[in-house]
């Protein structure tokens, strides 16, 4: 562009207010790449404005994921925006930080090889579950091949699991045997196992912090039941603990609970760094009890300072910032900080549970005691109430609150429940305000029955 042209353009556009710029007077391109470049300030503002249409993350009480973080975390994320986790040779210090996080978790979860066991970061618990599941499948296959048995029908046994385990089953061709819950339980019970396990069971997946209700499944009892099964049949069935939430809660506020590598049958554990690990979105962890529990065939080596470093992952390139922020949280909070935050979250959840118990219409299924900091409830009698919890979700949405309504898992799927997650940054005062709105909307729905027939759109995670 000739200089005088450029100057003319600047005179025309440069002094304009952002919203009188010609771009802001038009619809933004929605499906096609625009032909020309545009002013970064204007475009940034347009995109940022569009994001206002999203719900407010801090009022999203359906998610387990981090929605509050310190400025220091944002700064570290910014600092590491250009680092690729897979380039261990180029970013050796980042690679070391990942290893430190693995050791910290191996220690926290009582691995007998605390400092030397194997584990890795992932994009979340879903990828971690795939890796944990694959390790079980490979170990099982080696076992059966050694006995000269067929290996074409692997299965795994679990209670009501998060969707990632259904994905694992389908993507990696393993039958999922999801045990239906009994009328008086919210998760898998130890005495149900014997009807579901056989010699093709690659493992039992136990959930510490059910996505549906927040309860912990009883890892220790399940391990004992598997001991008995082994005594009777010879099948040595390992446990993988899906501690997506609980892995970062139980070590701090349920110290007497036996659920981790202190139980020899527990061979691997996953957890979401971006849930109660309080890291920003995009990090999970999976740790094996010992090096021997991860089959060597699944490990690939990448260059690392002239040597080689073992990696096990579904992705190749991956952002490193979340892992660095995880390490920051570990150092910043320590045991003291994690304990204080998880305790506060639990006591806020329990307070909310107490308050909801005083509302006649509601039946509390989980009141925040003994599992993760959440409450789960249903309507005592939907017919009599004249509205559903989906209607209540809709009404609360008008105040900005996002609260999940969904059916309970198999066998109790006729019960609709709601779940409210308390995480770091959900203060007691926010819950006072929520309760105010919730009481008001229940009154409204009581006085206006029949008006409400909300679509059953569930948005639980
Ligand atoms: C959230 C969750 C997952 C999936 O974790 P992501 O980190 O979102 O991939 C798996 N299992 C349980 C029990 C969960 O709560």
Tab-separated table of C-alpha atoms and ligand atoms in Angstrom:
chain	number	residue	atom	x	y	z
A	1	UNK	CA	0.000	0.000	0.000
A	2	UNK	CA	1.339	3.397	-0.967
A	3	UNK	CA	2.124	5.565	2.005
A	4	UNK	CA	-0.461	8.247	1.316
A	5	UNK	CA	-3.090	5.534	0.913
A	6	UNK	CA	-2.077	3.978	4.199
A	7	UNK	CA	-2.286	7.359	5.881
A	8	UNK	CA	-5.695	8.006	4.422
A	9	UNK	CA	-6.926	4.641	5.646
A	10	UNK	CA	-5.584	5.314	9.122
A	11	UNK	CA	-7.269	8.650	9.211
A	12	UNK	CA	-10.506	6.993	8.268
A	13	UNK	CA	-10.336	3.912	10.460
A	14	UNK	CA	-7.716	4.609	13.096
A	15	UNK	CA	-9.498	7.326	15.024
A	16	UNK	CA	-12.830	5.581	14.915
A	17	UNK	CA	-14.392	4.106	17.987
A	18	UNK	CA	-14.094	0.313	18.050
A	19	UNK	CA	-17.800	-0.094	17.441
A	20	UNK	CA	-17.950	2.406	14.581
A	21	UNK	CA	-15.243	0.526	12.746
A	22	UNK	CA	-16.612	-0.926	9.515
A	23	UNK	CA	-16.113	-4.501	10.779
A	24	UNK	CA	-18.367	-3.932	13.751
A	25	UNK	CA	-21.096	-2.659	11.459
A	26	UNK	CA	-21.388	-6.042	9.753
A	27	UNK	CA	-22.107	-9.614	10.711
A	28	UNK	CA	-18.902	-11.506	11.351
A	29	UNK	CA	-18.143	-14.213	8.804
A	30	UNK	CA	-19.598	-17.448	10.147
A	31	UNK	CA	-18.736	-20.170	7.656
A	32	UNK	CA	-16.102	-18.865	5.330
A	33	UNK	CA	-12.629	-17.559	5.745
A	34	UNK	CA	-12.685	-13.808	5.032
A	35	UNK	CA	-10.618	-12.615	2.052
A	36	UNK	CA	-8.813	-9.829	3.879
A	37	UNK	CA	-6.963	-9.173	7.101
A	38	UNK	CA	-8.577	-7.128	9.837
A	39	UNK	CA	-7.653	-4.984	12.787
A	40	UNK	CA	-6.675	-7.251	15.704
A	41	UNK	CA	-8.213	-5.001	18.383
A	42	UNK	CA	-11.583	-4.916	16.723
A	43	UNK	CA	-11.644	-8.630	15.954
A	44	UNK	CA	-10.544	-9.526	19.470
A	45	UNK	CA	-13.341	-7.413	20.899
A	46	UNK	CA	-15.922	-8.943	18.549
A	47	UNK	CA	-14.898	-12.468	19.509
A	48	UNK	CA	-14.768	-11.586	23.199
A	49	UNK	CA	-18.244	-10.041	22.960
A	50	UNK	CA	-19.624	-13.173	21.388
A	51	UNK	CA	-18.404	-15.157	24.409
A	52	UNK	CA	-20.807	-13.211	26.626
A	53	UNK	CA	-23.529	-15.451	25.216
A	54	UNK	CA	-21.962	-18.393	27.055
A	55	UNK	CA	-22.992	-19.179	30.584
A	56	UNK	CA	-20.885	-17.742	33.360
A	57	UNK	CA	-18.387	-20.455	34.316
A	58	UNK	CA	-18.303	-19.506	37.997
A	59	UNK	CA	-22.081	-20.041	38.206
A	60	UNK	CA	-21.792	-23.388	36.460
A	61	UNK	CA	-22.509	-25.726	39.360
A	62	UNK	CA	-22.761	-28.676	36.975
A	63	UNK	CA	-19.050	-28.860	36.237
A	64	UNK	CA	-16.352	-30.522	38.312
A	65	UNK	CA	-13.678	-28.507	36.554
A	66	UNK	CA	-11.578	-25.578	37.719
A	67	UNK	CA	-13.315	-22.231	37.218
A	68	UNK	CA	-11.328	-20.139	39.666
A	69	UNK	CA	-7.594	-19.611	39.447
A	70	UNK	CA	-5.011	-17.294	40.809
A	71	UNK	CA	-3.374	-14.625	38.653
A	72	UNK	CA	-0.065	-16.435	39.076
A	73	UNK	CA	-1.555	-19.407	37.241
A	74	UNK	CA	-2.626	-17.178	34.358
A	75	UNK	CA	0.866	-15.725	34.216
A	76	UNK	CA	2.516	-19.139	34.149
A	77	UNK	CA	0.082	-20.308	31.477
A	78	UNK	CA	0.966	-17.275	29.414
A	79	UNK	CA	4.662	-17.890	29.912
A	80	UNK	CA	4.373	-21.460	28.671
A	81	UNK	CA	1.903	-20.960	25.840
A	82	UNK	CA	4.562	-21.909	23.283
A	83	UNK	CA	5.850	-25.034	25.017
A	84	UNK	CA	5.011	-28.449	23.640
A	85	UNK	CA	4.862	-31.216	26.250
A	86	UNK	CA	6.146	-33.837	23.775
A	87	UNK	CA	9.370	-31.950	23.014
A	88	UNK	CA	11.220	-33.350	25.987
A	89	UNK	CA	14.595	-32.647	24.411
A	90	UNK	CA	13.781	-28.979	23.745
A	91	UNK	CA	12.021	-28.331	27.040
A	92	UNK	CA	13.820	-30.640	29.457
A	93	UNK	CA	12.860	-28.606	32.502
A	94	UNK	CA	9.170	-28.917	31.630
A	95	UNK	CA	9.674	-32.649	31.195
A	96	UNK	CA	11.247	-32.753	34.637
A	97	UNK	CA	8.351	-30.834	36.138
A	98	UNK	CA	5.947	-33.416	34.711
A	99	UNK	CA	8.036	-36.174	36.311
A	100	UNK	CA	7.971	-34.366	39.656
A	101	UNK	CA	4.175	-34.198	39.492
A	102	UNK	CA	4.072	-37.943	38.774
A	103	UNK	CA	6.264	-38.603	41.831
A	104	UNK	CA	4.211	-36.291	44.025
A	105	UNK	CA	1.059	-38.201	43.079
A	106	UNK	CA	2.752	-41.602	43.441
A	107	UNK	CA	3.726	-40.539	46.964
A	108	UNK	CA	0.301	-39.141	47.748
A	109	UNK	CA	-1.320	-42.393	46.574
A	110	UNK	CA	1.151	-44.658	48.441
A	111	UNK	CA	2.910	-46.384	45.565
A	112	UNK	CA	5.416	-48.933	46.886
A	113	UNK	CA	7.838	-47.481	44.287
A	114	UNK	CA	7.077	-43.884	45.260
A	115	UNK	CA	9.869	-42.159	43.418
A	116	UNK	CA	10.485	-44.586	40.579
A	117	UNK	CA	7.111	-45.773	39.481
A	118	UNK	CA	5.711	-44.842	36.115
A	119	UNK	CA	2.911	-42.465	35.230
A	120	UNK	CA	2.142	-39.558	32.958
A	121	UNK	CA	0.108	-36.474	32.367
A	122	UNK	CA	-2.796	-36.601	29.931
A	123	UNK	CA	-5.366	-34.163	28.594
A	124	UNK	CA	-7.777	-35.253	31.315
A	125	UNK	CA	-9.162	-38.319	33.042
A	126	UNK	CA	-10.674	-39.557	29.791
A	127	UNK	CA	-7.314	-40.035	28.108
A	128	UNK	CA	-5.972	-41.357	31.415
A	129	UNK	CA	-8.795	-43.919	31.473
A	130	UNK	CA	-7.933	-45.081	27.938
A	131	UNK	CA	-4.318	-45.595	28.982
A	132	UNK	CA	-5.252	-47.330	32.238
A	133	UNK	CA	-7.700	-49.571	30.384
A	134	UNK	CA	-5.176	-50.419	27.674
A	135	UNK	CA	-2.601	-51.430	30.264
A	136	UNK	CA	-5.152	-53.773	31.862
A	137	UNK	CA	-6.013	-55.260	28.477
A	138	UNK	CA	-2.379	-55.906	27.560
A	139	UNK	CA	-1.560	-57.444	30.957
A	140	UNK	CA	-4.587	-59.711	30.757
A	141	UNK	CA	-3.691	-60.835	27.239
A	142	UNK	CA	-0.155	-61.714	28.263
A	143	UNK	CA	-1.505	-63.712	31.199
A	144	UNK	CA	-3.936	-65.725	29.052
A	145	UNK	CA	-1.500	-66.240	26.195
A	146	UNK	CA	0.972	-67.702	28.661
A	147	UNK	CA	-1.742	-70.173	29.677
A	148	UNK	CA	-2.498	-70.931	26.024
A	149	UNK	CA	-6.027	-69.557	26.278
A	150	UNK	CA	-8.016	-67.537	23.717
A	151	UNK	CA	-7.810	-63.771	24.092
A	152	UNK	CA	-10.589	-62.507	21.873
A	153	UNK	CA	-13.250	-61.729	24.470
A	154	UNK	CA	-11.955	-59.279	27.054
A	155	UNK	CA	-14.387	-57.583	29.430
A	156	UNK	CA	-14.204	-55.193	32.329
A	157	UNK	CA	-16.551	-54.805	35.262
A	158	UNK	CA	-17.686	-51.543	36.846
A	159	UNK	CA	-20.536	-49.702	38.509
A	160	UNK	CA	-22.166	-46.644	36.938
A	161	UNK	CA	-19.164	-45.102	35.182
A	162	UNK	CA	-18.411	-41.850	33.463
A	163	UNK	CA	-18.838	-41.909	29.687
A	164	UNK	CA	-15.076	-42.233	29.093
A	165	UNK	CA	-15.281	-45.898	30.116
A	166	UNK	CA	-17.991	-46.525	27.526
A	167	UNK	CA	-15.667	-44.920	25.018
A	168	UNK	CA	-12.791	-47.101	26.132
A	169	UNK	CA	-15.009	-50.177	25.700
A	170	UNK	CA	-16.028	-49.226	22.168
A	171	UNK	CA	-12.771	-47.781	20.869
A	172	UNK	CA	-10.650	-50.632	22.165
A	173	UNK	CA	-13.129	-53.437	21.720
A	174	UNK	CA	-13.585	-54.540	25.300
A	175	UNK	CA	-16.983	-55.602	26.632
A	176	UNK	CA	-18.214	-53.336	29.410
A	177	UNK	CA	-20.131	-55.050	32.198
A	178	UNK	CA	-21.737	-52.198	34.050
A	179	UNK	CA	-23.390	-53.570	37.167
A	180	UNK	CA	-26.872	-52.049	37.657
A	181	UNK	CA	-27.299	-50.303	40.987
A	182	UNK	CA	-29.622	-51.805	43.577
A	183	UNK	CA	-32.587	-49.898	45.006
A	184	UNK	CA	-30.676	-48.890	48.125
A	185	UNK	CA	-27.277	-48.115	46.573
A	186	UNK	CA	-25.750	-45.440	44.382
A	187	UNK	CA	-22.732	-47.444	43.219
A	188	UNK	CA	-21.285	-50.914	42.707
A	189	UNK	CA	-21.405	-53.162	45.784
A	190	UNK	CA	-18.726	-55.751	46.562
A	191	UNK	CA	-21.191	-58.658	46.761
A	192	UNK	CA	-22.406	-58.038	43.196
A	193	UNK	CA	-19.017	-58.779	41.636
A	194	UNK	CA	-18.999	-62.548	41.515
A	195	UNK	CA	-21.838	-62.661	38.989
A	196	UNK	CA	-19.996	-60.420	36.562
A	197	UNK	CA	-16.342	-61.486	36.660
A	198	UNK	CA	-14.763	-64.353	34.762
A	199	UNK	CA	-11.325	-65.283	33.453
A	200	UNK	CA	-11.687	-62.751	30.632
A	201	UNK	CA	-12.147	-59.857	33.046
A	202	UNK	CA	-9.206	-57.543	32.420
A	203	UNK	CA	-9.993	-55.542	35.549
A	204	UNK	CA	-12.582	-53.912	37.759
A	205	UNK	CA	-12.932	-50.133	37.473
A	206	UNK	CA	-13.924	-48.594	40.788
A	207	UNK	CA	-15.078	-44.984	40.838
A	208	UNK	CA	-13.946	-42.722	43.647
A	209	UNK	CA	-16.407	-39.917	43.294
A	210	UNK	CA	-19.332	-40.988	41.126
A	211	UNK	CA	-20.231	-38.511	38.397
A	212	UNK	CA	-23.892	-39.243	39.036
A	213	UNK	CA	-24.070	-38.708	42.775
A	214	UNK	CA	-20.666	-37.915	44.241
A	215	UNK	CA	-20.378	-41.058	46.383
A	216	UNK	CA	-17.249	-43.187	46.619
A	217	UNK	CA	-17.466	-46.832	45.641
A	218	UNK	CA	-15.932	-49.056	48.346
A	219	UNK	CA	-12.495	-49.898	46.933
A	220	UNK	CA	-11.311	-51.888	49.946
A	221	UNK	CA	-14.424	-54.096	50.112
A	222	UNK	CA	-14.286	-54.648	46.369
A	223	UNK	CA	-10.619	-55.670	46.657
A	224	UNK	CA	-11.557	-58.181	49.388
A	225	UNK	CA	-14.345	-59.589	47.232
A	226	UNK	CA	-11.804	-60.039	44.423
A	227	UNK	CA	-9.467	-61.793	46.900
A	228	UNK	CA	-12.248	-64.297	47.596
A	229	UNK	CA	-12.908	-64.739	43.887
A	230	UNK	CA	-9.214	-65.433	43.371
A	231	UNK	CA	-9.211	-68.001	46.182
A	232	UNK	CA	-12.141	-69.805	44.620
A	233	UNK	CA	-11.285	-69.593	40.936
A	234	UNK	CA	-7.643	-68.587	40.563
A	235	UNK	CA	-8.540	-65.431	38.574
A	236	UNK	CA	-6.311	-62.602	39.718
A	237	UNK	CA	-8.354	-59.545	38.710
A	238	UNK	CA	-6.696	-56.136	39.105
A	239	UNK	CA	-8.414	-52.873	40.089
A	240	UNK	CA	-8.130	-49.546	38.341
A	241	UNK	CA	-9.449	-46.667	40.447
A	242	UNK	CA	-11.126	-43.849	38.543
A	243	UNK	CA	-10.297	-41.118	41.014
A	244	UNK	CA	-11.086	-38.289	38.570
A	245	UNK	CA	-12.393	-36.242	41.501
A	246	UNK	CA	-11.677	-38.362	44.585
A	247	UNK	CA	-7.981	-38.771	43.817
A	248	UNK	CA	-7.438	-35.165	44.827
A	249	UNK	CA	-9.910	-35.183	47.729
A	250	UNK	CA	-9.590	-38.417	49.684
A	251	UNK	CA	-5.845	-37.976	50.470
A	252	UNK	CA	-6.659	-34.701	52.204
A	253	UNK	CA	-10.005	-35.085	53.928
A	254	UNK	CA	-10.655	-38.849	54.033
A	255	UNK	CA	-7.291	-39.930	55.361
A	256	UNK	CA	-8.579	-43.101	57.006
A	257	UNK	CA	-10.156	-44.382	53.840
A	258	UNK	CA	-8.219	-47.197	52.138
A	259	UNK	CA	-8.597	-46.779	48.413
A	260	UNK	CA	-5.180	-46.273	46.785
A	261	UNK	CA	-1.976	-48.282	46.212
A	262	UNK	CA	-1.988	-49.256	49.890
A	263	UNK	CA	-4.317	-51.981	48.559
A	264	UNK	CA	-2.072	-54.342	46.544
A	265	UNK	CA	-4.820	-55.147	44.029
A	266	UNK	CA	-5.022	-51.488	42.943
A	267	UNK	CA	-2.687	-51.395	39.926
A	268	UNK	CA	-3.465	-47.973	38.450
A	269	UNK	CA	-5.220	-44.734	39.351
A	270	UNK	CA	-6.361	-41.798	37.256
A	271	UNK	CA	-7.344	-38.313	38.373
A	272	UNK	CA	-8.250	-35.023	36.705
A	273	UNK	CA	-5.752	-32.303	37.524
A	274	UNK	CA	-8.308	-29.835	36.175
A	275	UNK	CA	-10.997	-30.932	38.638
A	276	UNK	CA	-10.122	-30.999	42.321
A	277	UNK	CA	-6.421	-30.820	41.449
A	278	UNK	CA	-7.309	-27.170	40.723
A	279	UNK	CA	-5.148	-26.880	37.590
A	280	UNK	CA	-6.598	-25.094	34.553
A	281	UNK	CA	-8.508	-27.144	31.979
A	282	UNK	CA	-6.524	-29.693	30.049
A	283	UNK	CA	-4.629	-31.941	32.443
A	284	UNK	CA	-5.169	-35.388	33.905
A	285	UNK	CA	-2.919	-38.011	35.449
A	286	UNK	CA	-2.531	-41.746	35.426
A	287	UNK	CA	-0.095	-43.542	37.699
A	288	UNK	CA	0.770	-47.243	37.872
A	289	UNK	CA	1.434	-48.991	41.135
A	290	UNK	CA	4.874	-50.164	39.963
A	291	UNK	CA	6.846	-50.064	36.740
A	292	UNK	CA	5.928	-53.702	36.143
A	293	UNK	CA	2.220	-52.852	35.995
A	294	UNK	CA	2.550	-50.956	32.719
A	295	UNK	CA	3.323	-53.358	29.845
A	296	UNK	CA	6.500	-52.322	28.054
A	297	UNK	CA	4.868	-52.849	24.647
A	298	UNK	CA	2.726	-49.748	25.168
A	299	UNK	CA	5.652	-47.436	25.780
A	300	UNK	CA	7.249	-45.349	23.057
A	301	UNK	CA	10.544	-43.581	23.512
A	302	UNK	CA	11.166	-39.957	22.592
A	303	UNK	CA	14.480	-38.163	22.458
A	304	UNK	CA	15.457	-36.552	25.686
A	305	UNK	CA	18.758	-34.747	26.139
A	306	UNK	CA	20.472	-37.103	23.787
A	307	UNK	CA	18.923	-40.056	25.573
A	308	UNK	CA	15.445	-41.456	25.503
A	309	UNK	CA	12.414	-40.896	27.673
A	310	UNK	CA	9.503	-43.334	27.778
A	311	UNK	CA	6.099	-41.889	26.869
A	312	UNK	CA	2.635	-43.337	26.845
A	313	UNK	CA	-0.077	-41.094	25.442
A	314	UNK	CA	-2.754	-40.876	22.767
A	315	UNK	CA	-1.722	-37.367	21.688
A	316	UNK	CA	1.608	-36.241	20.355
A	317	UNK	CA	1.752	-32.438	20.668
A	318	UNK	CA	0.124	-31.116	23.797
A	319	UNK	CA	0.282	-27.823	25.739
A	320	UNK	CA	2.627	-27.847	28.728
A	321	UNK	CA	1.114	-24.910	30.632
A	322	UNK	CA	-1.474	-26.946	32.499
A	323	UNK	CA	1.204	-29.263	33.846
A	324	UNK	CA	3.360	-26.353	34.915
A	325	UNK	CA	0.322	-24.812	36.611
A	326	UNK	CA	-0.336	-28.148	38.332
A	327	UNK	CA	3.173	-28.092	39.747
A	328	UNK	CA	2.628	-24.486	40.832
A	329	UNK	CA	-0.511	-25.580	42.725
A	330	UNK	CA	1.364	-28.423	44.418
A	331	UNK	CA	4.073	-26.049	45.633
A	332	UNK	CA	1.795	-23.122	46.363
A	333	UNK	CA	-0.823	-25.068	48.325
A	334	UNK	CA	0.986	-28.055	49.748
A	335	UNK	CA	-0.891	-30.500	51.939
A	336	UNK	CA	-2.052	-27.641	54.097
A	337	UNK	CA	-3.672	-25.723	51.240
A	338	UNK	CA	-5.302	-28.702	49.554
A	339	UNK	CA	-6.661	-29.877	52.893
A	340	UNK	CA	-8.043	-26.444	53.783
A	341	UNK	CA	-9.728	-25.948	50.405
A	342	UNK	CA	-11.225	-29.450	50.191
A	343	UNK	CA	-12.444	-29.157	53.801
A	344	UNK	CA	-14.143	-25.851	53.080
A	345	UNK	CA	-15.741	-27.217	49.923
A	346	UNK	CA	-16.988	-30.271	51.829
A	347	UNK	CA	-18.438	-28.190	54.642
A	348	UNK	CA	-20.189	-25.870	52.171
A	349	UNK	CA	-21.645	-28.921	50.399
A	350	UNK	CA	-22.789	-30.323	53.741
A	351	UNK	CA	-24.355	-26.992	54.653
A	352	UNK	CA	-26.206	-26.994	51.344
A	353	UNK	CA	-27.303	-30.581	52.018
A	354	UNK	CA	-28.715	-29.543	55.415
A	355	UNK	CA	-30.602	-26.651	53.872
A	356	UNK	CA	-32.066	-28.769	51.084
A	357	UNK	CA	-33.283	-31.283	53.674
A	358	UNK	CA	-35.559	-28.578	55.075
A	359	UNK	CA	-37.355	-28.282	51.710
A	360	UNK	CA	-40.357	-30.598	51.763
A	361	UNK	CA	-40.472	-31.343	48.069
A	362	UNK	CA	-36.946	-32.716	47.914
A	363	UNK	CA	-35.386	-36.030	48.754
A	364	UNK	CA	-31.652	-35.930	49.386
A	365	UNK	CA	-29.699	-38.854	47.919
A	366	UNK	CA	-26.231	-37.667	48.849
A	367	UNK	CA	-25.702	-34.891	51.372
A	368	UNK	CA	-22.011	-34.162	50.908
A	369	UNK	CA	-20.723	-36.507	53.621
A	370	UNK	CA	-18.082	-39.143	52.847
A	371	UNK	CA	-17.567	-38.521	49.134
A	372	UNK	CA	-16.857	-35.495	46.972
A	373	UNK	CA	-18.170	-31.999	47.841
A	374	UNK	CA	-21.495	-32.167	46.066
A	375	UNK	CA	-25.137	-32.778	46.862
A	376	UNK	CA	-27.549	-34.880	44.875
A	377	UNK	CA	-31.319	-34.877	45.248
A	378	UNK	CA	-34.581	-35.758	43.541
A	379	UNK	CA	-38.201	-34.679	43.864
A	380	UNK	CA	-40.012	-36.791	46.456
A	381	UNK	CA	-42.991	-37.116	44.129
A	382	UNK	CA	-42.801	-35.635	40.657
A	383	UNK	CA	-46.483	-36.307	39.848
A	384	UNK	CA	-47.687	-34.592	42.993
A	385	UNK	CA	-45.312	-31.680	42.494
A	386	UNK	CA	-46.624	-30.999	38.983
A	387	UNK	CA	-43.195	-30.140	37.638
A	388	UNK	CA	-39.874	-31.822	37.084
A	389	UNK	CA	-36.316	-31.014	38.038
A	390	UNK	CA	-35.701	-30.120	34.392
A	391	UNK	CA	-38.203	-27.287	34.910
A	392	UNK	CA	-36.304	-26.215	38.002
A	393	UNK	CA	-33.009	-26.256	36.046
A	394	UNK	CA	-34.637	-23.950	33.478
A	395	UNK	CA	-35.941	-21.529	36.089
A	396	UNK	CA	-32.567	-21.354	37.827
A	397	UNK	CA	-30.886	-20.717	34.513
A	398	UNK	CA	-32.712	-17.386	34.407
A	399	UNK	CA	-30.630	-16.366	37.416
A	400	UNK	CA	-27.477	-17.567	35.688
A	401	UNK	CA	-27.180	-20.806	37.713
A	402	UNK	CA	-26.360	-23.870	35.691
A	403	UNK	CA	-27.460	-26.983	37.534
A	404	UNK	CA	-27.527	-30.406	35.939
A	405	UNK	CA	-30.676	-32.579	35.859
A	406	UNK	CA	-30.401	-36.143	34.575
A	407	UNK	CA	-31.673	-39.664	35.222
A	408	UNK	CA	-29.912	-41.992	37.685
A	409	UNK	CA	-28.025	-44.923	36.095
A	410	UNK	CA	-29.385	-48.299	35.071
A	411	UNK	CA	-32.019	-49.837	37.363
A	412	UNK	CA	-33.026	-46.483	38.847
A	413	UNK	CA	-33.273	-44.535	35.607
A	414	UNK	CA	-36.830	-43.433	36.399
A	415	UNK	CA	-35.493	-41.170	39.113
A	416	UNK	CA	-34.445	-37.734	37.899
A	417	UNK	CA	-31.815	-36.063	40.036
A	418	UNK	CA	-29.958	-32.808	40.305
A	419	UNK	CA	-26.403	-32.386	41.428
A	420	UNK	CA	-24.686	-29.258	42.703
A	421	UNK	CA	-20.893	-29.203	42.690
A	422	UNK	CA	-18.960	-27.204	45.247
A	423	UNK	CA	-15.438	-26.429	44.097
A	424	UNK	CA	-12.699	-23.980	44.914
A	425	UNK	CA	-14.228	-20.526	44.465
A	426	UNK	CA	-17.821	-21.532	45.228
A	427	UNK	CA	-18.146	-19.588	48.450
A	428	UNK	CA	-20.659	-19.978	51.246
A	429	UNK	CA	-22.209	-16.695	50.208
A	430	UNK	CA	-22.779	-17.903	46.639
A	431	UNK	CA	-24.664	-20.845	48.119
A	432	UNK	CA	-26.826	-18.498	50.226
A	433	UNK	CA	-27.731	-16.688	47.019
A	434	UNK	CA	-28.375	-19.919	45.169
A	435	UNK	CA	-30.649	-21.149	47.964
A	436	UNK	CA	-32.563	-17.879	47.842
A	437	UNK	CA	-33.191	-18.348	44.110
A	438	UNK	CA	-33.905	-22.049	44.445
A	439	UNK	CA	-36.563	-21.512	47.124
A	440	UNK	CA	-38.154	-18.753	45.089
A	441	UNK	CA	-38.312	-20.858	41.930
A	442	UNK	CA	-39.695	-23.890	43.753
A	443	UNK	CA	-42.497	-21.640	45.054
A	444	UNK	CA	-43.097	-20.377	41.531
A	445	UNK	CA	-43.261	-23.879	40.084
A	446	UNK	CA	-45.562	-25.027	42.910
A	447	UNK	CA	-47.972	-22.169	42.145
A	448	UNK	CA	-47.772	-22.647	38.383
A	449	UNK	CA	-47.868	-26.403	37.825
A	450	UNK	CA	-48.512	-27.787	34.375
A	451	UNK	CA	-47.007	-24.757	32.666
A	452	UNK	CA	-43.694	-26.430	32.589
A	453	UNK	CA	-42.729	-29.256	30.341
A	454	UNK	CA	-39.098	-28.736	29.760
A	455	UNK	CA	-37.256	-30.844	27.260
A	456	UNK	CA	-35.118	-33.380	28.967
A	457	UNK	CA	-31.753	-32.116	27.961
A	458	UNK	CA	-29.161	-33.395	30.335
A	459	UNK	CA	-25.841	-31.706	30.659
A	460	UNK	CA	-23.991	-33.604	33.268
A	461	UNK	CA	-20.355	-34.393	32.851
B	1	LIG	C1	-14.884	-36.111	34.921
B	1	LIG	C2	-14.726	-37.567	35.049
B	1	LIG	C3	-14.095	-38.310	34.046
B	1	LIG	C4	-13.602	-37.663	32.771
B	1	LIG	O1	-12.610	-36.762	33.098
B	1	LIG	P1	-12.084	-35.597	32.136
B	1	LIG	O2	-10.951	-35.063	32.925
B	1	LIG	O3	-13.228	-34.646	31.998
B	1	LIG	O4	-11.690	-36.216	30.847
B	1	LIG	C5	-13.918	-39.662	34.247
B	1	LIG	N1	-14.358	-40.254	35.353
B	1	LIG	C6	-14.979	-39.579	36.346
B	1	LIG	C7	-15.412	-40.323	37.573
B	1	LIG	C8	-15.188	-38.216	36.227
B	1	LIG	O5	-15.788	-37.538	37.210
